[in-house]
Coordinates of C-alpha atoms in Angstrom, one line a residue:
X570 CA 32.7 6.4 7.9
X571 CA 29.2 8.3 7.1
X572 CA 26.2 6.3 6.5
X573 CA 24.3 7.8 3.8
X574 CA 20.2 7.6 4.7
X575 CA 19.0 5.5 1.8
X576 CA 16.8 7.7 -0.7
X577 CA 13.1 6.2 -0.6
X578 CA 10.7 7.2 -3.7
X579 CA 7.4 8.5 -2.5
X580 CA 4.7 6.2 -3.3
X581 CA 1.2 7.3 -4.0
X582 CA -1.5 4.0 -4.5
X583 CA -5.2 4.4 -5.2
X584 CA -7.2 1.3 -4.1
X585 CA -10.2 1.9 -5.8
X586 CA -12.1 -0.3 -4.5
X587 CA -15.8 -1.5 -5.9
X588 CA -16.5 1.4 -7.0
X589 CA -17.0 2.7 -10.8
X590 CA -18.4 1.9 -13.8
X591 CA -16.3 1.3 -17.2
X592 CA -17.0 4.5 -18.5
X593 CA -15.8 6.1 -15.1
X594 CA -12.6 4.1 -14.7
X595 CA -11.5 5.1 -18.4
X596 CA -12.4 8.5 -17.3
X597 CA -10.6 8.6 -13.7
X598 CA -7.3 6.9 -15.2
X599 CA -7.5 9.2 -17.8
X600 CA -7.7 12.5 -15.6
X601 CA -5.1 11.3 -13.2
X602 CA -2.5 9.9 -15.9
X603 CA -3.5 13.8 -17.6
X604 CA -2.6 15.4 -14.4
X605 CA 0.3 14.0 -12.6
X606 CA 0.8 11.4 -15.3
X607 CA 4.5 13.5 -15.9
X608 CA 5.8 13.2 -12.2
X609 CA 8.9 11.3 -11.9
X610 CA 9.5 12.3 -8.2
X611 CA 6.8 10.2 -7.2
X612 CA 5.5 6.9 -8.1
X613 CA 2.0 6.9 -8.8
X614 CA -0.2 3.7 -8.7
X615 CA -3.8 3.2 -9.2
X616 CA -5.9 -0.2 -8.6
X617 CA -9.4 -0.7 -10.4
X618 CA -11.7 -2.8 -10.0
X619 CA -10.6 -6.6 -11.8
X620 CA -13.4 -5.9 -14.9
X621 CA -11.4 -2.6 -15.9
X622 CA -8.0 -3.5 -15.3
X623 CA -7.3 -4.1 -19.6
X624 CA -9.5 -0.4 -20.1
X625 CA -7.7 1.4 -17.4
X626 CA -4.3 0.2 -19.0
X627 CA -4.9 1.6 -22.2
X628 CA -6.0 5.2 -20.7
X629 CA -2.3 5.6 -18.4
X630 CA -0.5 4.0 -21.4
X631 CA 1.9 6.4 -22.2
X632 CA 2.3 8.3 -18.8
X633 CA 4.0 7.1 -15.5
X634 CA 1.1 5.7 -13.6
X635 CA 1.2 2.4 -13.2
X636 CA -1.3 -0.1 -12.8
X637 CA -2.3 -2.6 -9.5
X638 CA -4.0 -5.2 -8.9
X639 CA -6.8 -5.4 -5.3
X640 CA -6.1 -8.6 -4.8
X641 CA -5.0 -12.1 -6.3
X642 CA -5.1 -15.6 -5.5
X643 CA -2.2 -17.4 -4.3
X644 CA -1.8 -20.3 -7.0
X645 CA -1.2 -20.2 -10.3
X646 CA -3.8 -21.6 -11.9
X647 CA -6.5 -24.5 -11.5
X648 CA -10.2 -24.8 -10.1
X649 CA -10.6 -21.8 -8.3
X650 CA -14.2 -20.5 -9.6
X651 CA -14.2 -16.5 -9.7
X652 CA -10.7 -16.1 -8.8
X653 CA -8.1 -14.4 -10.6
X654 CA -4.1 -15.7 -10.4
X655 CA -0.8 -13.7 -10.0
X656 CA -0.1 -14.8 -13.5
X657 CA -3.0 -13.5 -14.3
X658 CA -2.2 -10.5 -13.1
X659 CA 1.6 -10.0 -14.3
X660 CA 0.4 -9.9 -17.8
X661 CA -1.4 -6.4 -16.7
X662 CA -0.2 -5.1 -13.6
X663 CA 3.0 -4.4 -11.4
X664 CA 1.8 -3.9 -7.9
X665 CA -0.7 -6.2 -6.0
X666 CA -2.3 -5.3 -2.6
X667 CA -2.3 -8.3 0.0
X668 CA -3.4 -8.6 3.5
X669 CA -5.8 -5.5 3.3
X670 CA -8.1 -5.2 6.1
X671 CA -11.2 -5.4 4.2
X672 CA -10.0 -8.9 3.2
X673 CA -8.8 -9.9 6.2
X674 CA -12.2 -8.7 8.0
X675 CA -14.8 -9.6 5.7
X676 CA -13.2 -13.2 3.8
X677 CA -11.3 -14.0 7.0
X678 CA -7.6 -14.2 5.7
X679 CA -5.4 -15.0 8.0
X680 CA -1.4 -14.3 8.2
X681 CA -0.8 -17.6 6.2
X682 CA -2.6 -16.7 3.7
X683 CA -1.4 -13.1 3.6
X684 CA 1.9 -14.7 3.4
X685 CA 1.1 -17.5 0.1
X686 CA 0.1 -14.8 -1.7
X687 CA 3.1 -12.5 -1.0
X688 CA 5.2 -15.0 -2.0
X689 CA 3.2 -16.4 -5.3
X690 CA 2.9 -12.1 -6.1
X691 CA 6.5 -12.2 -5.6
X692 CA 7.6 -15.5 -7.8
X693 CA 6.1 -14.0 -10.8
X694 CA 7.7 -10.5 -10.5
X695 CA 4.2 -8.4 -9.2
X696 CA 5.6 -6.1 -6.2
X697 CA 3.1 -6.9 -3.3
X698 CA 2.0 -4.1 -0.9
X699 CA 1.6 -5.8 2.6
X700 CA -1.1 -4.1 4.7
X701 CA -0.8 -4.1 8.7
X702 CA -2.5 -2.9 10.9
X703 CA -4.3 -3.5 14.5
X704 CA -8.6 -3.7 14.8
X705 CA -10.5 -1.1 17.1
X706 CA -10.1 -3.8 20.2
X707 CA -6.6 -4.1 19.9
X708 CA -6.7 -0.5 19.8
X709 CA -8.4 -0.2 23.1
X710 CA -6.0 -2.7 24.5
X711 CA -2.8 -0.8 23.6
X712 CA -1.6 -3.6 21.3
X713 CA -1.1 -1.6 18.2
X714 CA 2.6 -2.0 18.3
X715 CA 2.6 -6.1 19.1
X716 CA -0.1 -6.6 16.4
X717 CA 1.7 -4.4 13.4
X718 CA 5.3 -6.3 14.6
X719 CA 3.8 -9.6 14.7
X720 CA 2.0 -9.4 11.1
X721 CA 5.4 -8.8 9.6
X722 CA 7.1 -11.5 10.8
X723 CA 4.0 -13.7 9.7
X724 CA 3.7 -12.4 6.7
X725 CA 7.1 -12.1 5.8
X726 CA 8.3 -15.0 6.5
X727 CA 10.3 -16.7 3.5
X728 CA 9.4 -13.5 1.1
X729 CA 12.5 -12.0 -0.7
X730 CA 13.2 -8.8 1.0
X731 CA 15.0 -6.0 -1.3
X732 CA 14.7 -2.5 -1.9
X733 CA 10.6 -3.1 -3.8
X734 CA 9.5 -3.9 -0.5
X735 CA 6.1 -1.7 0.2
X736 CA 4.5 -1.7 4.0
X737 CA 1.5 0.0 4.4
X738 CA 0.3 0.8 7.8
X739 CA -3.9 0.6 7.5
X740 CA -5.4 0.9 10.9
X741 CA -9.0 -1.0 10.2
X742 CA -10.3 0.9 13.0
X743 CA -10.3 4.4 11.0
X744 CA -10.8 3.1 7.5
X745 CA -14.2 1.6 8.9
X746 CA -15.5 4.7 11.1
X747 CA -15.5 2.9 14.4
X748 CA -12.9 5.4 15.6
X749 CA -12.2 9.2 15.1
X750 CA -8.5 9.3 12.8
X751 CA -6.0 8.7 14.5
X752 CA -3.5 11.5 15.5
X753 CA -0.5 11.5 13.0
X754 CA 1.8 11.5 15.8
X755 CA 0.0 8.3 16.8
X756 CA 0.7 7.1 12.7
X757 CA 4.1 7.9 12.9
X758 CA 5.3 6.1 16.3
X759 CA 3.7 3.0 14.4
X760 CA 5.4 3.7 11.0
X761 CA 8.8 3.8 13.8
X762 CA 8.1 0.4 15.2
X763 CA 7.6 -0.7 11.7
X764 CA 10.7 0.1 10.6
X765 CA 12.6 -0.5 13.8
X766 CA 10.5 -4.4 13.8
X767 CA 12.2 -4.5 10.1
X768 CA 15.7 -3.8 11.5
X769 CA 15.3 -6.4 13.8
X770 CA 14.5 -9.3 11.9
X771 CA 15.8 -8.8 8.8
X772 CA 18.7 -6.0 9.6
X773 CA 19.2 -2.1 8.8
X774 CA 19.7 -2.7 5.0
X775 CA 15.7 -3.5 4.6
X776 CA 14.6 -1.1 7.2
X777 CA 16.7 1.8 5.4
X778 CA 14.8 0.3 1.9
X779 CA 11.4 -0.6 2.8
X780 CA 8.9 2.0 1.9
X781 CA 6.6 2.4 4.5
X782 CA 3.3 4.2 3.9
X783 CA 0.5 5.4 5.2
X784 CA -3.4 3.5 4.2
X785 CA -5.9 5.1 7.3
X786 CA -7.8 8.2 6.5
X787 CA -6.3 10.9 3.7
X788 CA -7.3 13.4 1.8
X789 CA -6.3 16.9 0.6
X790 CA -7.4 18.3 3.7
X791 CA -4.5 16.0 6.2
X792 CA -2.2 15.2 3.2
X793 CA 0.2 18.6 4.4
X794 CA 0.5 17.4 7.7
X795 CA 1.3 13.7 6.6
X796 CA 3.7 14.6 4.5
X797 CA 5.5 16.8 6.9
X798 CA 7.0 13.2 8.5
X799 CA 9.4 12.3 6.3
X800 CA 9.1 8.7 8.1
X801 CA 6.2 8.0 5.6
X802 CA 7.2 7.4 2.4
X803 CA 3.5 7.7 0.4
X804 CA 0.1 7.1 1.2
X805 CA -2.6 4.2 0.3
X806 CA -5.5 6.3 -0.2
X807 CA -9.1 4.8 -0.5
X808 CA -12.3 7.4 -1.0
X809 CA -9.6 9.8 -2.1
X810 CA -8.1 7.7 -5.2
X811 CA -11.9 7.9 -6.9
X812 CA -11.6 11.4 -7.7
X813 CA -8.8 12.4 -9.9
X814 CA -8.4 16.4 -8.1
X815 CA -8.2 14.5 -4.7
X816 CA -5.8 11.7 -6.1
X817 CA -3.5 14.2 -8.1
X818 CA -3.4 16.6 -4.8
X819 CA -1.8 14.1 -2.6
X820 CA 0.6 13.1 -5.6
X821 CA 2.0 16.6 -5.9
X822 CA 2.1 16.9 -2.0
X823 CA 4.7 14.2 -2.4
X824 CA 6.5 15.7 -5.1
X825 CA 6.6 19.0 -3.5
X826 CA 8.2 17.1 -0.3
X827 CA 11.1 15.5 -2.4
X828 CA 11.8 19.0 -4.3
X829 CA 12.3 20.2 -0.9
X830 CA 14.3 17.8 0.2
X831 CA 16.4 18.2 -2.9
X832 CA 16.7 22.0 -2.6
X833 CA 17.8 21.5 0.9

């Protein structure tokens, strides 16, 4: 019997990060849904700042971007002063990042509570994109492998695992300059031992489903070359996703890939 190679839709995510003002995020959602706001070959997702996500809804409204959320709390509800809940968030959004570096450097979130607010993301229907990655030290020490491997079993431990499950490989050691970019053939022997870590815990069902993608350092100027390993399935782009030229360049990338693959 032939196995048929499960067909993986590109994902392109823009973390915006704390960056514009109102007036830019309706302008930026607006230019990108404009752009690449058509493409079906791709699915395109952009994340705002909290304060804009209602503005930034109405400007894709219509197209096929959809809207994410930078982060979440993991209960529902109750006194939790300036936090925002996945309930919250379902009312607005479909994708939620979790376990980013920047939270897990800066507001110390550790792999249990990476993993609550899978879950909670998950019991009200967001689709979570877990961030893994190993720090410049673990780097140094070789441990890239060990560290991506053992934040997936932490973190996935009790989520439901189907065909919406997102994996984004985000090296902190690049995102935060420490280090020069890593080599993509460095980027794809880790998005490997992703997958293959996948297969082993959970079986080859969910490592032939799991879109795994790519969140250090892109930009029009490396997107060709990332694209050319069809073992990445999208990127999570930062500094890129806040211009809507740079965002919509590494969506089309993606689409050119899967025309290419289609043609073939």
């Amino acid at each position: 019997m032939v196995r048929i190679r499960a067909v993986r839709t590109p994902l392109v995510v823009g973390n915006w990060k704390m960056n514009t003002s109102l007036g830019e995020a309706k302008a930026l959602a607006g230019a990108i849904a404009a752009s690449v706001g058509a493409q079906t070959d791709v699915e395109i997702v952009v994340c705002p700042p909290f304060p804009w996500l209602t503005e930034v809804a109405k400007a894709i409204e219509g197209s096929n971007v959809k809207l994410g959320a930078q982060n979440m709390h993991s209960e529902s509800g109750g006194a939790y002063t300036g936090e925002v809940s996945p309930k919250m968030l379902k009312e607005l959004t479909q994708y939620v990042l979790v376990g980013q570096y920047e939270r897990r450097i800066y507001f110390a979130e550790k792999d249990a509570i990476v993993r609550r607010k899978l879950q909670a993301a998950q019991q009200v229907g967001l689709i979570p994109v877990l961030c893994v990655g190993e720090n410049a030290d673990q780097l140094d020490e070789g441990l890239g492998q060990y560290v991506v491997a053992e934040q997936l079993e932490a973190n996935l431990e009790g989520a439901r695992l189907d065909e919406k499950l997102v994996i984004a490989y985000e090296p902190s050691w690049t995102t935060i300059g420490l280090v020069a970019p890593p080599p993509l053939t460095y980027v794809g022997q880790i998005v490997e031992h992703i997958r293959a870590t996948l297969e082993m815990l959970y079986g080859t069902p969910i490592k032939e489903q799991a879109r795994i993608i790519y969140g250090g350092p892109v930009n029009p100027r490396n997107i060709a070359e990332i694209v050319k390993d069809a073992c990445i399935d999208g990127v999570l782009a930062g500094t890129a996703s806040v211009n809507a030229d740079n965002f919509s360049n590494l969506v089309k990338a993606f689409s050119a890939r899967s025309s290419a693959a289609l043609s073939a």
